[in-house]
Amino acid sequence: MKNWISIIILGVFSILLIILVKKAIDTTTEHELTQYVDPFIGTGEHGHTYPGAVVPFGMIQLSPDTRKENWDGSSGYHYSDKTIRGFSHTHLSGTGESELCDVMFMPTVGKVQLDPGDADDSKTGYRSSFSHKNEEASPGYYKVLLDDYNTTVELTAAERSGFHRYTFPRSTRSNVIIDLWHRGRVVKANINFENDTVISGLTMSTGWAKDQYIYFYAVFSKPFKQYGIARNNTLLSDTRTADGKDIKAFVTFDTKAGEQILAKVGISAVSVEGARKNLEADISDWDFDSIHKQAKEKWNNYLSKITVDGGTEKEKRIFYTALYHTALAPNLFMDVDGQYRGVDHKIHKAGGFTNYTLFSLWDVFRAEMPLLNILEPHRMNDFIRTFLEMYKTAGRLPIWEIQGTLSAHMIGRHALPVILDAYRKGITDFDIDLAYQGMKEAMENNMAFNNYYKNYGYIPADIEGIGGSVSIAVEYAYNNWCVAEMAKILNKQNDVLKYQQRAQFYKNNFDPSTGFLRPRNLDHTWFKPFDPAKPTGDYTEGNAFQYSAFVPHDMTYGLIPMLGGDKKFVEWLDTLFTHTSEYDKTVVDAAGLIGQYAHGNEPSHEIAYLYTYAGAAPKTQKYVHEILKTLYDDTPEGLSGNEDCGQISAWYVFSAMGFYPVLPGDTVYVIGSPLFPEAKISLDNGKTFTVKARNVSDKNIYIQSAKLNGKPYSRSYLTHNDIVNGGEIVLEMGSKPNYDWGTSPKDRPKTEKLISAVSMPFARIKENYFFDKATVELGCDTKGAKIFYTTDNSEPDENSNMYSGPFQIDKTTTIKFFAEKEGLMPSFTVTATFRKMPRINYTYLKNYDHLDLKPGLKYKYYEEHVLYVDELDKFEPKKTGITPYFSIEDRDNSGLFAFIYDGYIKIPRDGVYTFYLLTNDGGVLYLNGKRFIDMDGPRTASPMSRTIRLKAGTYIIGEKYFQMGGGFENTVSWKGPGI
């Protein structure tokens, strides 16, 4: 009897053991979400991601570098490359500009070489060939075999430190090269051999990030057999330390076959001591596998915030890689002791918050930051407190901050929607009054673009120095709405009215005859010619189709009525998604096209969801599904454009779950078409929110009905509270559109009605150029409005002159005027100054008629990474030649190149001439050797003009121009009497 009992107990125990083992396997499968992440997605084509080791939002991005600076080398690595230069400790994820890649290590075997050599021939330097067959990457880990050295490299990372493991062959000369010059642009560097296992130093570079400090502290697992330091590739004798710009070093070991040499590297923007403390806090011993395991656990913790059920393996790889990409930036930018380098480049200590860097705000305000408001509210709070520290230090909120540099790269002021969106969603542990002060400053500062916007209600396209006139105006409109909304929260009613009025200035660029937002001249006439599909300099990285749709804050009572109402708006969107153009294949910055929808760049990202605002939710569902299925893949080429620090991926994460934040700063998410049968969000408050899509498939993409927490739900949107309060929404999916669900006016998302105001009035003179007298006309697009003006520089009011018709001026005159109409808010006051041009030749130019000239321009061609044109002077040209005009057709690539042109121009007769320059990136046009039109520095394609009075004769003309990739443009033209 006892034996039977024993057998029964044993059997029950076995069954229980099997159940427990199975449950453990299931749990592992559920939580080992890193298995679905492929860091190589986006490393090909123009995704610009990197495959190396990093932890979520970590300071270290330890990754291979395969090429020098160019557009497709922005992250240091490109999947098409065949050789590896080395492994550096800082990288950008998916940007459109080369930067970082600091402190590079490269293991080699044999004779020490200090030059990396030719990318196509690894035998010419210390680089090595490699094969993707012998390369692998997963979250927190990277591995590759260096073919030239039969050496395996493994990398993993902690928050502020990187861990290298090299498996060498048998050799008496197993080396590690330490290259501090690597990508150039180094202002100063230092290296110091502290003992026979420790190296420390600094590299300070300038580029996109000005005066970027990276201190490092590296410890090796084995004493060096030999070491050396080189300055400018010349070995220094008998020294343990060296300073300079081009600083490199090497260490050498004797190794047995299969022997592993490990290196731990801490970094800091503060000091070597900070780097040492960071390393000691991160990695206390030599257990590489343990650090790798910890990194993997951190990634699993982040990835498990969203669990999806169903779908294909491919869809899960795309989804979890996208979620992975959303945590590669922003990056920790603070030492373990709380010290960090501020935007004033001085050392600060954080008080009660964690400091971060790398805020690609023009991109990530749209979806990545709203996603982190749901997944990482505490971290979002730290982001905003970082913004406010920048504001306290430098007097302005970030635009595109990188490594302690307040870059003004890109357009708009998109710290504002990030702050508003977070605050509205319950993330409030920051000084809201200081934040509001910073938001107002952003919209009141005296930058030229903003001054034009505030004064005229638009940004004139024909003003010298203006580029992106339409795109900047529509983004400023949205930014002003953000200030108005925060003013509403803080009960500042006067500010609400003021900024709501400015939030509607986008209307001043609306041309009802074309149905597009288009560039406007200073005299209020339309800039010509106009093709809405052409990506001109008035639209930053886009065209009129994409930017005419960017009015997320004023859809219901603004954009949709302007385009003729719901039906006309839907037809307009249909045209956008179907229109093709001759320009489609030539614009790299507008990749991933469906008609004129360009998913590869951010201005298009909300467009598919706009149908829902006009009662056409099924069309949103159709196009969202198409984008999910056709513009993402699980290959290195799987991203349709630059990843842009997580934004391209955040769009996928949101849309695959079934909803999207069209209007950051509002609490509404528009419902689209879920990809998975189930997606569950685990919230910080311990609750979960689940989206279930019953019967979803590649055919069943349309919502038939819905229930929220068990009750019928007819709205085509969710609120933030619906999500954070927990619960589930169940969507019944089918193969045919259902226009009875979510389409009635009461069930659609809507934007609030803004204050009604008179349009900004305008002024123009009939004469092209004002020499003696000018006839001034005033006007206003609001029919029936009265205009009051002054000509003595005093502020106008209702007792001032009321405009009744054109009037004359005979001297430089400042006119101030406003418009009013009963029942509407009066316009703001406009200030217009008309300057009388002198009749003398006021230029510095002189005549060169005595020269015997031949047709054409001399040119010098370069392939160098520069940020300003005068930097070209220190390089030797790759080639020289003669071109018939200012042409870039003689370039050898379409990435990184530059030209210097020299020639002469004949002016046929005395008169007024206008010169035009349109470049992408930087260019300067010279007349008689002096800067005439200055567009120096990296920029998107934008036009600039200058008008000047010239005598007949011959003048020296020239240009310096450089291009960094991502679309190229260089046009020089002029017009005037006889031309």
mmCIF file of N, CA, C and O in Angstrom, residues 62 69 166 177 215 221 229 284 291 375 402 458 489 503 519 526 539 542 594 630 640 646 657 672 887 945:
data_model
loop_
_atom_site.group_PDB
_atom_site.id
_atom_site.type_symbol
_atom_site.label_atom_id
_atom_site.label_comp_id
_atom_site.label_asym_id
_atom_site.label_seq_id
_atom_site.Cartn_x
_atom_site.Cartn_y
_atom_site.Cartn_z
ATOM 1 N N LEU A 62 28.055 51.310 -27.876
ATOM 2 C CA LEU A 62 29.300 50.661 -28.304
ATOM 3 C C LEU A 62 29.026 49.866 -29.569
ATOM 4 O O LEU A 62 28.371 48.822 -29.527
ATOM 5 N N GLU A 69 32.882 59.969 -42.334
ATOM 6 C CA GLU A 69 31.677 60.781 -42.385
ATOM 7 C C GLU A 69 31.091 60.850 -43.793
ATOM 8 O O GLU A 69 31.783 61.178 -44.736
ATOM 9 N N TYR A 166 37.771 40.338 -26.746
ATOM 10 C CA TYR A 166 38.438 39.954 -27.985
ATOM 11 C C TYR A 166 39.018 38.555 -27.829
ATOM 12 O O TYR A 166 39.751 38.288 -26.877
ATOM 13 N N ILE A 177 44.360 48.956 -31.214
ATOM 14 C CA ILE A 177 44.597 50.346 -31.615
ATOM 15 C C ILE A 177 43.554 51.223 -30.926
ATOM 16 O O ILE A 177 42.365 50.909 -30.930
ATOM 17 N N TYR A 215 35.571 62.141 -21.994
ATOM 18 C CA TYR A 215 36.664 61.575 -21.220
ATOM 19 C C TYR A 215 36.456 60.064 -21.150
ATOM 20 O O TYR A 215 35.316 59.595 -21.142
ATOM 21 N N SER A 221 42.238 43.521 -19.133
ATOM 22 C CA SER A 221 42.299 42.350 -18.248
ATOM 23 C C SER A 221 43.691 41.754 -18.145
ATOM 24 O O SER A 221 43.928 40.888 -17.304
ATOM 25 N N ILE A 229 52.399 55.615 -28.266
ATOM 26 C CA ILE A 229 51.521 56.738 -28.586
ATOM 27 C C ILE A 229 52.041 57.409 -29.850
ATOM 28 O O ILE A 229 53.250 57.558 -30.053
ATOM 29 N N SER A 284 32.038 45.882 -12.013
ATOM 30 C CA SER A 284 32.964 45.731 -10.877
ATOM 31 C C SER A 284 33.973 44.609 -11.060
ATOM 32 O O SER A 284 34.983 44.563 -10.366
ATOM 33 N N ILE A 291 27.413 41.000 -17.416
ATOM 34 C CA ILE A 291 27.009 42.333 -17.888
ATOM 35 C C ILE A 291 26.091 42.195 -19.094
ATOM 36 O O ILE A 291 25.093 42.916 -19.221
ATOM 37 N N LEU A 375 4.672 54.853 -21.592
ATOM 38 C CA LEU A 375 5.542 53.763 -21.129
ATOM 39 C C LEU A 375 6.525 54.181 -20.048
ATOM 40 O O LEU A 375 6.882 53.375 -19.189
ATOM 41 N N ILE A 402 22.236 68.408 -28.673
ATOM 42 C CA ILE A 402 23.104 67.256 -28.852
ATOM 43 C C ILE A 402 24.369 67.422 -28.019
ATOM 44 O O ILE A 402 25.113 68.395 -28.186
ATOM 45 N N TYR A 458 2.911 85.769 -41.542
ATOM 46 C CA TYR A 458 3.499 84.726 -42.384
ATOM 47 C C TYR A 458 4.981 85.061 -42.529
ATOM 48 O O TYR A 458 5.446 86.104 -42.023
ATOM 49 N N ILE A 489 -4.652 76.318 -19.307
ATOM 50 C CA ILE A 489 -4.490 75.512 -18.090
ATOM 51 C C ILE A 489 -4.152 76.399 -16.901
ATOM 52 O O ILE A 489 -4.645 76.198 -15.785
ATOM 53 N N ALA A 503 -1.957 81.241 -33.634
ATOM 54 C CA ALA A 503 -2.027 79.832 -34.036
ATOM 55 C C ALA A 503 -2.771 79.651 -35.352
ATOM 56 O O ALA A 503 -2.717 78.566 -35.951
ATOM 57 N N PRO A 519 4.065 79.478 -50.670
ATOM 58 C CA PRO A 519 4.894 80.623 -50.276
ATOM 59 C C PRO A 519 4.341 81.945 -50.773
ATOM 60 O O PRO A 519 3.775 82.026 -51.871
ATOM 61 N N TRP A 526 1.664 85.868 -54.409
ATOM 62 C CA TRP A 526 2.113 84.485 -54.335
ATOM 63 C C TRP A 526 3.449 84.322 -55.049
ATOM 64 O O TRP A 526 3.655 84.857 -56.138
ATOM 65 N N TYR A 539 9.686 74.567 -48.315
ATOM 66 C CA TYR A 539 9.140 73.444 -47.545
ATOM 67 C C TYR A 539 10.309 72.609 -47.045
ATOM 68 O O TYR A 539 11.025 71.991 -47.833
ATOM 69 N N GLY A 542 10.231 68.514 -47.543
ATOM 70 C CA GLY A 542 8.892 68.114 -47.934
ATOM 71 C C GLY A 542 8.395 68.978 -49.073
ATOM 72 O O GLY A 542 9.155 69.680 -49.745
ATOM 73 N N ILE A 594 3.715 56.975 -50.915
ATOM 74 C CA ILE A 594 2.421 56.505 -51.418
ATOM 75 C C ILE A 594 1.780 57.753 -51.986
ATOM 76 O O ILE A 594 1.243 58.585 -51.254
ATOM 77 N N THR A 630 3.719 47.817 -46.063
ATOM 78 C CA THR A 630 4.583 48.028 -47.228
ATOM 79 C C THR A 630 5.802 48.900 -46.969
ATOM 80 O O THR A 630 6.762 48.849 -47.739
ATOM 81 N N SER A 640 11.854 53.072 -44.101
ATOM 82 C CA SER A 640 11.622 53.824 -45.338
ATOM 83 C C SER A 640 12.361 55.146 -45.380
ATOM 84 O O SER A 640 12.267 55.882 -46.358
ATOM 85 N N GLY A 646 14.096 57.377 -33.216
ATOM 86 C CA GLY A 646 12.960 56.626 -32.697
ATOM 87 C C GLY A 646 11.615 56.984 -33.281
ATOM 88 O O GLY A 646 10.631 56.278 -33.051
ATOM 89 N N MET A 657 -0.435 48.875 -32.675
ATOM 90 C CA MET A 657 -1.346 48.645 -31.550
ATOM 91 C C MET A 657 -2.763 49.093 -31.888
ATOM 92 O O MET A 657 -3.714 48.609 -31.288
ATOM 93 N N GLY A 672 -6.829 53.595 -35.509
ATOM 94 C CA GLY A 672 -6.510 53.220 -36.879
ATOM 95 C C GLY A 672 -6.928 51.799 -37.183
ATOM 96 O O GLY A 672 -8.103 51.452 -37.053
ATOM 97 N N SER A 887 27.422 74.165 -61.639
ATOM 98 C CA SER A 887 26.838 72.832 -61.762
ATOM 99 C C SER A 887 27.510 71.888 -60.781
ATOM 100 O O SER A 887 28.705 72.007 -60.503
ATOM 101 N N SER A 945 18.030 85.487 -51.855
ATOM 102 C CA SER A 945 18.263 86.435 -52.943
ATOM 103 C C SER A 945 18.802 87.735 -52.385
ATOM 104 O O SER A 945 18.667 88.037 -51.195
#
